[in-house]
Amino acid sequence: WFAMAYLLLNPGLLAFGVVGFISMGMRISWTGSVASMFTIYMTVSNISHVIGNKSVGPLLDKWGFSYEEVFWTAGMTMLLPLLLLVFVQPKQVDEKKNEELNSG
């Protein structure tokens, strides 16, 4: 049951996380650079996926992690950006945009 739940839930939860990340990034991006920022966010997402996959080997071989510890490590590193979201204030970005529109 665990393997089945993991195989079904993991892609879904990752999709929600990626969509949430990109939508927040788009929300706090300047209007003129939104298309470029979207490309950068997608690129960073893809690069981090590759780096995550490549780090499994060294964690197992060099650091002596077990497969369970690799999953725990991956889970903990995925939680770090969520802790930083507390500091993101879209309202501040909106206020700054309004200031620039009113002054220009």
C-alpha angles and dihedrals in degrees: 000000000000094000092046092048091048093050092049101038102039098067091043095050091045090052091052090048094049093046091048092048094049094044091051090047091050090047093056096040123100114257095241094054102039096110092050092046091051089054091049092049092051091047093050090048092053094044092050089051091055093045090050092052092046093050093062093076096053091044090055099038108030101028097034096231119165120231089258091053090049089055091048091049091050091048093050093049090050089056094055096077089050089059090053092054088075088072096050111099113185089185090066090053091050091050091050091049090051091049091053092046092050095045095045 
